[in-house]
Structure formats: C-alpha cells, structure tokens
Coordinates of C-alpha atoms in Angstrom, one line a residue:
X1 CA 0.0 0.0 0.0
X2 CA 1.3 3.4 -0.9
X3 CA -0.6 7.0 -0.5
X4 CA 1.1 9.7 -3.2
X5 CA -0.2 13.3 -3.2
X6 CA 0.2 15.6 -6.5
X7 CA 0.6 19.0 -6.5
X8 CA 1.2 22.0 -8.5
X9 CA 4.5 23.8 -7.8
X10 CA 3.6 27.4 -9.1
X11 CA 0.9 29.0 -10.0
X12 CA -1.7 26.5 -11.1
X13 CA -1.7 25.0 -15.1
X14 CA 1.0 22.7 -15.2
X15 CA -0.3 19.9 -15.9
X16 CA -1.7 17.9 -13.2
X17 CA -4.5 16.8 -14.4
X18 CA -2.4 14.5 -16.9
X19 CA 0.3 13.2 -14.3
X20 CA -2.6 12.0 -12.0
X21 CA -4.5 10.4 -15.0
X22 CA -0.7 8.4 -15.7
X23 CA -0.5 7.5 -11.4
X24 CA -3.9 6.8 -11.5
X25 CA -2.8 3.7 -13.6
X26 CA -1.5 2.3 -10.4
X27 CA -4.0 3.6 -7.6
X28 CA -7.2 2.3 -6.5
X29 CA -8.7 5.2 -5.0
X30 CA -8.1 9.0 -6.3
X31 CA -9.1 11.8 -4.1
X32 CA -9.5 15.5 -4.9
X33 CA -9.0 16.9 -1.5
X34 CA -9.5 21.1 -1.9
X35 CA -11.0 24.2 -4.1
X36 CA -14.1 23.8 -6.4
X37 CA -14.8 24.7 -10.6
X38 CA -12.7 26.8 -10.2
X39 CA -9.8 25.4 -11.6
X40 CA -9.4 22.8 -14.6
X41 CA -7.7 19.3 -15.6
X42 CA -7.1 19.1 -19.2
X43 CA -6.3 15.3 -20.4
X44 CA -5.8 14.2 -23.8
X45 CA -5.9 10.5 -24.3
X46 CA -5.8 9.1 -27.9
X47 CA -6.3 12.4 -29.2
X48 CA -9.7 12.3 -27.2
X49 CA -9.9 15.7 -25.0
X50 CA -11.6 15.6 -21.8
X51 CA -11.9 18.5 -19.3
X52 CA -12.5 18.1 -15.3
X53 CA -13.6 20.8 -13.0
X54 CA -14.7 18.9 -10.2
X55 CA -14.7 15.3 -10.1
X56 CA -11.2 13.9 -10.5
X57 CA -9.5 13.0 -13.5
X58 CA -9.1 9.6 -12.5
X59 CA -12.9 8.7 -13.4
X60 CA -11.1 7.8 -16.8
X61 CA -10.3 4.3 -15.6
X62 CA -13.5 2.3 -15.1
X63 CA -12.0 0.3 -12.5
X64 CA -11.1 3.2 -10.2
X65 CA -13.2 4.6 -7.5
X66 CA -12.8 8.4 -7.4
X67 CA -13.7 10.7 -4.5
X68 CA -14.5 14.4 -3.7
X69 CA -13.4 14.9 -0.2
X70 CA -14.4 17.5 2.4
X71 CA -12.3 19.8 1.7
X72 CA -13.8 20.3 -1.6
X73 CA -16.8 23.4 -2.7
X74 CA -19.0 21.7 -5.1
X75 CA -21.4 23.6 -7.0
X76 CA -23.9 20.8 -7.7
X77 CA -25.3 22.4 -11.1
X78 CA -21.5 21.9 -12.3
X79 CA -20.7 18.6 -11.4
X80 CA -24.2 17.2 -12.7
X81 CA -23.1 19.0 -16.0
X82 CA -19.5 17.3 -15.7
X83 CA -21.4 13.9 -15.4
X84 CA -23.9 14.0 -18.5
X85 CA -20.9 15.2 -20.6
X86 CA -18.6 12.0 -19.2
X87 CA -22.0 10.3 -20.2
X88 CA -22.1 11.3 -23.6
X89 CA -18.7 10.3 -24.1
X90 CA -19.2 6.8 -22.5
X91 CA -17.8 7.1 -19.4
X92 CA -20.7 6.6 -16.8
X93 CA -20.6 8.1 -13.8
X94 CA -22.4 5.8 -10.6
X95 CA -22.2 5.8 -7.0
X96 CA -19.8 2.7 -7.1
X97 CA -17.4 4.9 -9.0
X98 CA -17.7 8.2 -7.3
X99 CA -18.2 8.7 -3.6
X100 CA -18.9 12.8 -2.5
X101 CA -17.9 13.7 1.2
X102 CA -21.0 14.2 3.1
X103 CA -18.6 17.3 4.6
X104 CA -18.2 18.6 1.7
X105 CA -19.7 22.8 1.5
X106 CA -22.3 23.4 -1.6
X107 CA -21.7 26.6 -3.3
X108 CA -24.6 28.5 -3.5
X109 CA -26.2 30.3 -6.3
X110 CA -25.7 33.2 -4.0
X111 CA -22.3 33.1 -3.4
X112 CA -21.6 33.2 -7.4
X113 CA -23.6 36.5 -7.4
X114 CA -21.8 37.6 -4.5
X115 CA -18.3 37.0 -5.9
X116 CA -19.4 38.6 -9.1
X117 CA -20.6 42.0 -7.6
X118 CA -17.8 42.3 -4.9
X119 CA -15.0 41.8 -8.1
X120 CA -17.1 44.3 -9.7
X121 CA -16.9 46.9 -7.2
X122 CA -13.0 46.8 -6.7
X123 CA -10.9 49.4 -8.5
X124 CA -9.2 48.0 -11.2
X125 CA -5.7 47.9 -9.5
X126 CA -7.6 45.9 -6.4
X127 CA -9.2 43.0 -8.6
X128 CA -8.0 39.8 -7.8
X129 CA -9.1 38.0 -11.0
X130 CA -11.4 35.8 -9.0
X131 CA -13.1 33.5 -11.6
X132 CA -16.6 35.0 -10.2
X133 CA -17.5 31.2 -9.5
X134 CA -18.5 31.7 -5.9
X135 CA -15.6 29.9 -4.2
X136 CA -14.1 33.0 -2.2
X137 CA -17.6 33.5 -0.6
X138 CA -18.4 30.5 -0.2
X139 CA -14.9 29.3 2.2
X140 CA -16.0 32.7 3.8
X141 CA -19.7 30.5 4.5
X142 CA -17.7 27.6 5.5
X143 CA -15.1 29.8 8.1
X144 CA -17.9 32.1 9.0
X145 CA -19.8 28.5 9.9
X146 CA -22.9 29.3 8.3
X147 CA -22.0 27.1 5.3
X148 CA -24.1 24.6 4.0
X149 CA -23.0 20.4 3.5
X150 CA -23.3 18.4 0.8
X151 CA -25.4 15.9 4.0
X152 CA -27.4 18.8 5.0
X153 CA -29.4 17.9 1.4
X154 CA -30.2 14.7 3.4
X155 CA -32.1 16.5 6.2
X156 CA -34.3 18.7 5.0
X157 CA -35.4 20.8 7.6
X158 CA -31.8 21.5 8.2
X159 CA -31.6 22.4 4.8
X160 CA -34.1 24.7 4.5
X161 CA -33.6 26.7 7.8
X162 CA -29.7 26.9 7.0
X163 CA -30.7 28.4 3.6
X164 CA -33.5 31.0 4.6
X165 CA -30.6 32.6 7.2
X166 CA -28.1 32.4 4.1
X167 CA -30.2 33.8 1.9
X168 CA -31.8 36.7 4.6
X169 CA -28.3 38.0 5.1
X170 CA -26.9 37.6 1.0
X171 CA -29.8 39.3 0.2
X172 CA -29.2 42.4 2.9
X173 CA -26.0 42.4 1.6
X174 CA -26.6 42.4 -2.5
X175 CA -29.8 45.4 -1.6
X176 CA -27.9 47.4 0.7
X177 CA -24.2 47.6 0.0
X178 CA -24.0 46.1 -3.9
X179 CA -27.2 47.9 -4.8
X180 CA -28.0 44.5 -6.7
X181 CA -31.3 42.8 -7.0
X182 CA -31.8 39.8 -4.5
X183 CA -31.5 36.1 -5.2
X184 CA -34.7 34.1 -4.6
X185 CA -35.3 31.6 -1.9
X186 CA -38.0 29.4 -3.1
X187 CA -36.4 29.4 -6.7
X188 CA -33.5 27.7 -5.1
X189 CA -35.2 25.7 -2.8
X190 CA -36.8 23.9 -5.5
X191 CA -33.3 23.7 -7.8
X192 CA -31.7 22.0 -4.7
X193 CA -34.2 19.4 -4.2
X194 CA -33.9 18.4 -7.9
X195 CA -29.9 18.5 -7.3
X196 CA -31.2 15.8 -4.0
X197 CA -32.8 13.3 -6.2
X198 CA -29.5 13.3 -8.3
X199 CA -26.8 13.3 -5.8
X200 CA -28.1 11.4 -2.9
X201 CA -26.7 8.0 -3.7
X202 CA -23.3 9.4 -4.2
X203 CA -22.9 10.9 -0.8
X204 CA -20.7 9.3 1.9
X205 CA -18.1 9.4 4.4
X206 CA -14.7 9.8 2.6
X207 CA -12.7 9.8 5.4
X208 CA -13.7 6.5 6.6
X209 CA -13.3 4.8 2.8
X210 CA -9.6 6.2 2.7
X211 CA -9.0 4.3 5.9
X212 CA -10.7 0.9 5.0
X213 CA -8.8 1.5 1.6
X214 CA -5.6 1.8 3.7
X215 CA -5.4 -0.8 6.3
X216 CA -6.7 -3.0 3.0
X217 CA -3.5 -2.6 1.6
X218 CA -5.0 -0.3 -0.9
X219 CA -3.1 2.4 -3.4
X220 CA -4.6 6.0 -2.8
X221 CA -3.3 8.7 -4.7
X222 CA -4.6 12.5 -3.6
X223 CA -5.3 15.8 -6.5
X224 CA -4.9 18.8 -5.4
X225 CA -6.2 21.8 -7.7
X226 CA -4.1 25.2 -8.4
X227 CA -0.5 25.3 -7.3
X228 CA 1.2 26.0 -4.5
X229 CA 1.6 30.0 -4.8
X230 CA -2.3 30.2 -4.8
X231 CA -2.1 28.6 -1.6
X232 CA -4.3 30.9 1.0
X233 CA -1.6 31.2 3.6
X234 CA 1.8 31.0 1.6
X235 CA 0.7 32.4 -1.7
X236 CA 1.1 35.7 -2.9
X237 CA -2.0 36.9 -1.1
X238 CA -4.4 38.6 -1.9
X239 CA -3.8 36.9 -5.0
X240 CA -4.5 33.7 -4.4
X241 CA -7.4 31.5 -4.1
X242 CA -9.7 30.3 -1.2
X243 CA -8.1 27.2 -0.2
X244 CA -4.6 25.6 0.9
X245 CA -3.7 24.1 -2.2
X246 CA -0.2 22.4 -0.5
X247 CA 0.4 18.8 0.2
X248 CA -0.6 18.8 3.9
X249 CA -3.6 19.8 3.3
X250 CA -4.4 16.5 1.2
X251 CA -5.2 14.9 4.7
X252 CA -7.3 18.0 6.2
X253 CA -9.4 18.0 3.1
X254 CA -9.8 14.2 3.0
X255 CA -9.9 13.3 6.7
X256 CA -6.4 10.8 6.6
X257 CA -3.7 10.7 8.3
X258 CA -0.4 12.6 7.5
X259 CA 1.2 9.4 9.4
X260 CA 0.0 7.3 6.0
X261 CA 1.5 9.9 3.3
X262 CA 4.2 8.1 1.7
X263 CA 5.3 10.6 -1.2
X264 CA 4.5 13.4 -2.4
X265 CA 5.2 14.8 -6.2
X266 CA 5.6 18.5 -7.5
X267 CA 4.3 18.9 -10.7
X268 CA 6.5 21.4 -12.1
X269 CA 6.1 23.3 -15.7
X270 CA 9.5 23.6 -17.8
X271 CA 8.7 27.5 -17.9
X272 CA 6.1 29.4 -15.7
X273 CA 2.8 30.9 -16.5
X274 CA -0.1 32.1 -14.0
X275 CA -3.8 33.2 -15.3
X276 CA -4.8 36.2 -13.4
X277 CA -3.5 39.5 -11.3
X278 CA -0.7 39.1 -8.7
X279 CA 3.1 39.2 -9.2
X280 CA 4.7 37.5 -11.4
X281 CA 8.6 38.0 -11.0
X282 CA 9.9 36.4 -14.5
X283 CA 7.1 37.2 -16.4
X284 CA 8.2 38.0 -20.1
X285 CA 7.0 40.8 -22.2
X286 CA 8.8 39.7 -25.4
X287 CA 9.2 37.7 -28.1
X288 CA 10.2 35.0 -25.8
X289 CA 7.4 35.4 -23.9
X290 CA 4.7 35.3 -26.8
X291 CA 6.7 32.0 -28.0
X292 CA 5.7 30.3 -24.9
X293 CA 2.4 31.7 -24.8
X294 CA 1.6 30.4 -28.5
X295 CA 3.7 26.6 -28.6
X296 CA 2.5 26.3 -25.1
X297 CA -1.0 27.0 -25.5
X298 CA -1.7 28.6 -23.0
X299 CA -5.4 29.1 -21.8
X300 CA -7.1 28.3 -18.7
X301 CA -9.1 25.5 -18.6
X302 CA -11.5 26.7 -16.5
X303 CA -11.9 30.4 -18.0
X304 CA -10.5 30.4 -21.6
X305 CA -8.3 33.5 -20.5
X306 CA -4.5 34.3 -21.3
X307 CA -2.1 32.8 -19.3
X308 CA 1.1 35.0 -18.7
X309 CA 4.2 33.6 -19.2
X310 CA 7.6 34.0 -18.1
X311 CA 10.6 31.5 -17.6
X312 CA 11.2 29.2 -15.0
X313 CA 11.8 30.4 -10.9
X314 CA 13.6 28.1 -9.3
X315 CA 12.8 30.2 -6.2
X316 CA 9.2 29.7 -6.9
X317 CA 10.1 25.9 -7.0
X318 CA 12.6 26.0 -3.9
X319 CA 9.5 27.3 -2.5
X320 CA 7.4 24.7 -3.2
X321 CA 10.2 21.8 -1.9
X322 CA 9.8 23.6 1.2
X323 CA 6.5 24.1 1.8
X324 CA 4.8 20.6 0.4
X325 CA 8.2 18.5 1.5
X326 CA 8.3 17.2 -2.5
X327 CA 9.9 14.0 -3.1
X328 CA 10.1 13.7 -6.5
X329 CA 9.1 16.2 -9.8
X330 CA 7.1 15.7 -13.0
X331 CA 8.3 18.1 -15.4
X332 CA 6.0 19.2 -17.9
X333 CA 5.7 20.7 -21.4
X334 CA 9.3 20.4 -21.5
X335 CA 8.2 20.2 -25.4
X336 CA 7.6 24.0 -25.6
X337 CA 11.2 25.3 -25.0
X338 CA 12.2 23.6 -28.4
X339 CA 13.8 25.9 -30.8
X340 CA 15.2 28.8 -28.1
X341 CA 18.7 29.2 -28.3
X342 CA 19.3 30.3 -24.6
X343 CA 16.7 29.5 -21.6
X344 CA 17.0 30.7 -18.1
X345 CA 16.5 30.3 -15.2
X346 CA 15.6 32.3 -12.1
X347 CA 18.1 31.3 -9.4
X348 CA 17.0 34.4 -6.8
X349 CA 15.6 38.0 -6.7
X350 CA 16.8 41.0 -6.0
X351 CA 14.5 43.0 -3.6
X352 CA 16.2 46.8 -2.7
X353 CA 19.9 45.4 -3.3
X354 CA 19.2 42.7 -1.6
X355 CA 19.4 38.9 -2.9
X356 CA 16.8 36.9 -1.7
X357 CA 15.9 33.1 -2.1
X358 CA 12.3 33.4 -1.4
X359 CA 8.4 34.9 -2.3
X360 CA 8.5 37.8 -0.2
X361 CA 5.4 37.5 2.0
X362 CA 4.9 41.3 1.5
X363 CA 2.6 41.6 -1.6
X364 CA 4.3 44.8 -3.0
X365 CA 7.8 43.4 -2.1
X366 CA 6.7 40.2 -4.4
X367 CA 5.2 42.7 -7.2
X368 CA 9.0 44.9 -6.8
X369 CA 11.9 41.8 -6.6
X370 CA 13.7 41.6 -10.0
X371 CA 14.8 38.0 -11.3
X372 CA 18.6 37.1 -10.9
X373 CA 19.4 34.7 -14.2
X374 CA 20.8 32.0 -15.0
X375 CA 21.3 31.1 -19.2
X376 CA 21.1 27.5 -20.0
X377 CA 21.9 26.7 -23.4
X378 CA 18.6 25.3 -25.4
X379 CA 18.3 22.9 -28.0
X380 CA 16.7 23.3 -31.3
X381 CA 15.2 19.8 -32.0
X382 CA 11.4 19.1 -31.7
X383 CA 10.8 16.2 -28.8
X384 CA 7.2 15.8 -28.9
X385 CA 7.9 12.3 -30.2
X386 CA 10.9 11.3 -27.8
X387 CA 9.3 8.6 -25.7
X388 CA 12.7 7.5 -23.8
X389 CA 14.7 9.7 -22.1
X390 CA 17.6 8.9 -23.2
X391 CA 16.6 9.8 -26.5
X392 CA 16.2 13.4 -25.5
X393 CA 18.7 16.2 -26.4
X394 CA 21.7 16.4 -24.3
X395 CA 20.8 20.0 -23.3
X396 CA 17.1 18.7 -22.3
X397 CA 18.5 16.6 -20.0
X398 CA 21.0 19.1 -18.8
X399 CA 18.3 21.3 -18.0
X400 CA 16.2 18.5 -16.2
X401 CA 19.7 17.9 -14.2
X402 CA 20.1 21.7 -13.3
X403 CA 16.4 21.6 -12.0
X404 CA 17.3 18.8 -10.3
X405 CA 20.4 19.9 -8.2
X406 CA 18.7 23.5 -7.8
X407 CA 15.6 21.9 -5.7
X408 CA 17.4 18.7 -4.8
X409 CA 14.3 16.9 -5.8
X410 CA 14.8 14.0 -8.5
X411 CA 12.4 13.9 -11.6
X412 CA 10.1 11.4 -11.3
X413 CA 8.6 11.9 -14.7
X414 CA 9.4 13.9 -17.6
X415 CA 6.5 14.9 -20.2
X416 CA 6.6 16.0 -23.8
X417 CA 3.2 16.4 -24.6
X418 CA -0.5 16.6 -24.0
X419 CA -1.0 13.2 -25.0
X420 CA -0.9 10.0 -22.0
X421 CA 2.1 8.8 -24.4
X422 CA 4.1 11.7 -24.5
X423 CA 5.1 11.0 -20.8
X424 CA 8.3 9.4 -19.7
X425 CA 8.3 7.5 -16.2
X426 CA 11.7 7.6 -14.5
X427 CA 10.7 5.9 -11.5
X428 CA 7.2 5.0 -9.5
X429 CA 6.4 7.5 -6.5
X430 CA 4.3 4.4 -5.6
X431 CA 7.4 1.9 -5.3
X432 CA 8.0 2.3 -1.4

C-alpha cells in the first residue's frame, strides 16, 4: 500500500491533471482533497480531450473509485453537467465509481452572485481576478460557519432553515451595499431538491473509505487543484485562491492521516505561467514570452483567459520543496522550450539590493523583486515524439539535471506532450 499526493508547484496550469491520469494507472482510489470549478484538468488520451472541474481525473479508468473529499466546494449544477458530458462520451458516472464527502460545503447560487458583484466593485488595481464562481464566498460561508454540506441535502429541515438565514443575510447584503437585486429563496429551494434526487446516492463518508482502503493494503493517490503560490496562507495573497492548495492539506481535506502519506510529487512546468493579477517576477514581455504563450498553448481550462508567461523560478520551486516537502518532480511541457537558443533560469531575486531566495510575504515586495538569471543553453530539436529519455537532447537533459540539483528533488517523470504517451516515467512515487 502506498498514499502519493500531487501537487502543483507554481501557480496553477501545469499539468496535473495529466500526471494523475498516468498514477492513477496504479492507484485504486483518487481523491481530490481542496477548491471547487474553479480550476481545470485538461487530459488528452488518444487524441480524445476531456476536461474536469470537479470530479477527478481519475474517473477515466472504469476500475477506479474516485472521491470528492471534504475539503472540496461543489457547486452541484457543475458537477451534474461534468457527469452527463462524461455520459455522452461513454464514461458513466455511478455511485460505485464516485463517492462525495457528506462534509463537503455546496456553493450556492448566492455566493456566485456575490463574488461577481464584490470583483465588480474593486478598483481596477484591487481586482484579484477571481473567476466570479463563488468559491471565495463560499470558504468565507464555510469559516464564518454558516455554510451549507453536501449531508445537510439529506435533512431537509436542516436544509431549509440553514438556507433561509443564508439567503436573509446575501440578500441584505446584495440590496444594501452592492445595490443588486436579490436572489430568490423558493427558486433555489426547488433547484436544490432536484440537485437531492440526483446526488443522494453518491454521498458518503470519505474519510472512513480512505482508511478501510488503507489498512486493506490499498493504493490511494490525492489531486490537489491550483499550485502552490495560490495557496491561502503561503501564496502571494491577496492573490491567491480560497483554499490551501499544498500537500498537507491533502489529509485536512480528506480526513487521513499525515502518518500514512508516503510521497508526495511536484508537478512542475518547464517555464512558468499564472492566469490572473498578482506578481509575477519572471514574467516575459517579449518575443520570448509570446513563444511560450503560442507553442505552449496557453489558456485556462477553466476560464478560456490568457495565461502570462515567463521562464522558469527556481525560487518559486525552492519554494514549493519547502512548503509541500516534495519528493520527487514531474516536469511538464518540456516540449515547448524547443527551438530557443538560450533558456533561463531564475536562481534568486533582488528585492532593494538585496538577494533573496524566497516569495517575499509582503505583496508589494513580491510585485517589486527583479529576477537574478541563470542562461542555460537550449536545443533546437522538436521532442514531442521522444518517448525514452535517453533519446532526448543532451541540453534537455541538462536542464532537467540543473532543476534537479537546484531543488534537490529527483524527476520522477518527464512529459513531452498533452497526450498520456508523450510521458516518460523515470521511477514510481508508488514503489515504497
């Protein structure tokens, strides 16, 4: 039995979505352990796209049971959608394939309006970028404790007096200070009892699955959502999402054990890109940059919008060693940097005259450090094709091995591509 949690390294996008779907090849359960649909897994398989928003990627393999865990927002209108569209493309989603966390919070139709109205009324240098999805207000339901569970569907006088004070105070607060009109009870009263009928049989208790799974001798591998920057606390707040996106919370937001975590594995893009406002220290403006931008691809999943892109910040990864105690890296879209001459490398910032080796916690100290490069020579051969490493470019691999000694973390797997082939395994994070 082995437990592996993957997360993203930087700001979100790179790529987990495809390493789980490989892992997932050797787990039996996958768990999704934090945010909501907000954020976006993007798998090709066979040329086949498929985008997830809420229910884990690992719902590709039939044999697999997938779970939401508690520390999960689900807005139920979303992952019914996500279901019928699996549907249509053959995959069937059932209750002995998916199991939802009875702790898991619902967001509200209410809290979407909310989080549309309060981005709306921020000057434009204050926005956060916020996906107006609801998740900010509702984690603010959930800390505030007036949130409401995915169980509380089960009891329905719970339900409906936990809902009529929700809805009293949204609506004071879209009248009074937003000047908006009000969202109506009844109206979602009724959509939620529809959203009942349909989500009943999937709801559980997560926590204790994970730990029959475990003693069992199980294989249970943990998706986190966002990266590691976006993380609430050690992000570059404010501009950052709603949730701790970092290993450790794998076990809040699932209810096991840090005791039973065995590895844990950075997904870490060959360059760096973030959707959205915040700072952004090797964000290119250039040619370079637009190169990236184009070969890369690079749109949210989620929102469609413009990723920026800059090069790669090894402190941004020395950060994320630290923080989510990484034991291995997958390295992805390696692909894109085909055809630059020189590629660097951020090695530290400068902050006043000042070198320093991590995010500044102070935002306009993150928004004012300047990058201190290191040139790497490229390679100009395409690699989309390469399917052993040792077929790769001898600067590829040089630059996997400067990554390597710069976060003393060991690359676990290497990917070329969007497609499940285009990935190279180096060694298992599930081989104790």
């Amino acid at each position: 039995m082995s437990s592996v949690v993957v997360v993203g390294t930087q700001w979100g996008d790179e790529g987990k979505g495809k390493i789980v779907d490989l892992l997932t090849h050797y787990a039996d359960y996958v768990v999704r352990f934090q945010g909501g649909n907000n954020a976006g897994h993007t798998l090709v398989v066979e040329g086949k796209k498929f985008v997830f928003h809420i229910i884990p990627s690992g719902i590709l393999y039939r044999e697999k049971k997938c779970m939401i865990g508690n520390g999960v927002i689900v807005d139920p209108g979303v992952l019914l959608q996500e279901m019928r569209d699996l549907g249509e493309q053959g995959l069937t989603v059932t209750p002995d394939r998916l199991m939802i966390s009875e702790r898991a919070h619902l967001i509200m139709p209410y809290h979407a309006r909310l989080d549309q109205v309060k981005e709306a009324a921020l000057s434009k240098n204050n926005k956060i970028g916020t996906t107006g999805r609801g998740i900010g207000p509702c984690y603010i339901d959930k800390v505030g404790r007036t949130g409401i569970k995915a169980g509380d569907l089960l009891d329905d006088a719970l339900f409906r007096d936990k809902l009529t004070a929700a809805v009293e105070e949204t609506n004071f607060l879209l009248t009074r200070k937003f000047n908006a009109e009000p969202v109506d009870l009844e109206e979602i009263y009724t959509i939620f009892q529809s959203y009942k009928e349909h989500l009943s049989p999937f709801l559980g208790g997560v926590s204790e699955e994970l730990d029959k799974a475990r003693k069992g001798g199980l294989n249970i591998l943990f998706e986190g959502a966002q990266g590691t920057q976006l993380d609430i606390d050690h992000g570059t707040y404010p501009f950052v999402t709603s949730s701790n996106t970092i290993a450790g919370n794998a076990c809040n937001g699932s209810g096991f054990g840090p005791a039973h975590i065995d590895s844990v594995v950075g997904i870490l893009k060959a360059y760096t890109t973030r959707v959205g406002a915040g700072p952004f220290p090797t964000e290119l403006f250039d040619d370079a940059g637009e190169k990236l931008q184009k070969k890369g691809h690079e749109f949210g999943a989620t929102t469609g919008r413009r990723r920026r892109c800059g090069w790669f910040d090894g402190v941004v990864a020395n950060d994320s060693v630290r923080l989510n105690g990484l034991t291995g890296l997958a390295i992805t879209k390696l692909d894109v940097l085909s055809g630059h001459d020189t590629i660097k490398m951020a090695t530290s910032y400068e902050l006043h005259e000042e070198t320093i080796s991590a995010m500044p916690s102070n935002i306009n100290q993150a928004a004012s450090v300047s990058p201190v490069y290191e040139s790497i020579a490229g390679w100009k051969e395409e690699i989309e094709n390469v399917r052993e490493y040792d077929d790769l470019p001898i600067q590829a691999k040089s630059y996997i091995r400067r990554i390597e000694d710069f976060t003393e973390v060991k690359a676990n797997i290497v990917s070329v591509g969007p497609d499940r082939a285009q990935t190279m395994m180096l060694s298992n994070p599930f081989d104790k």
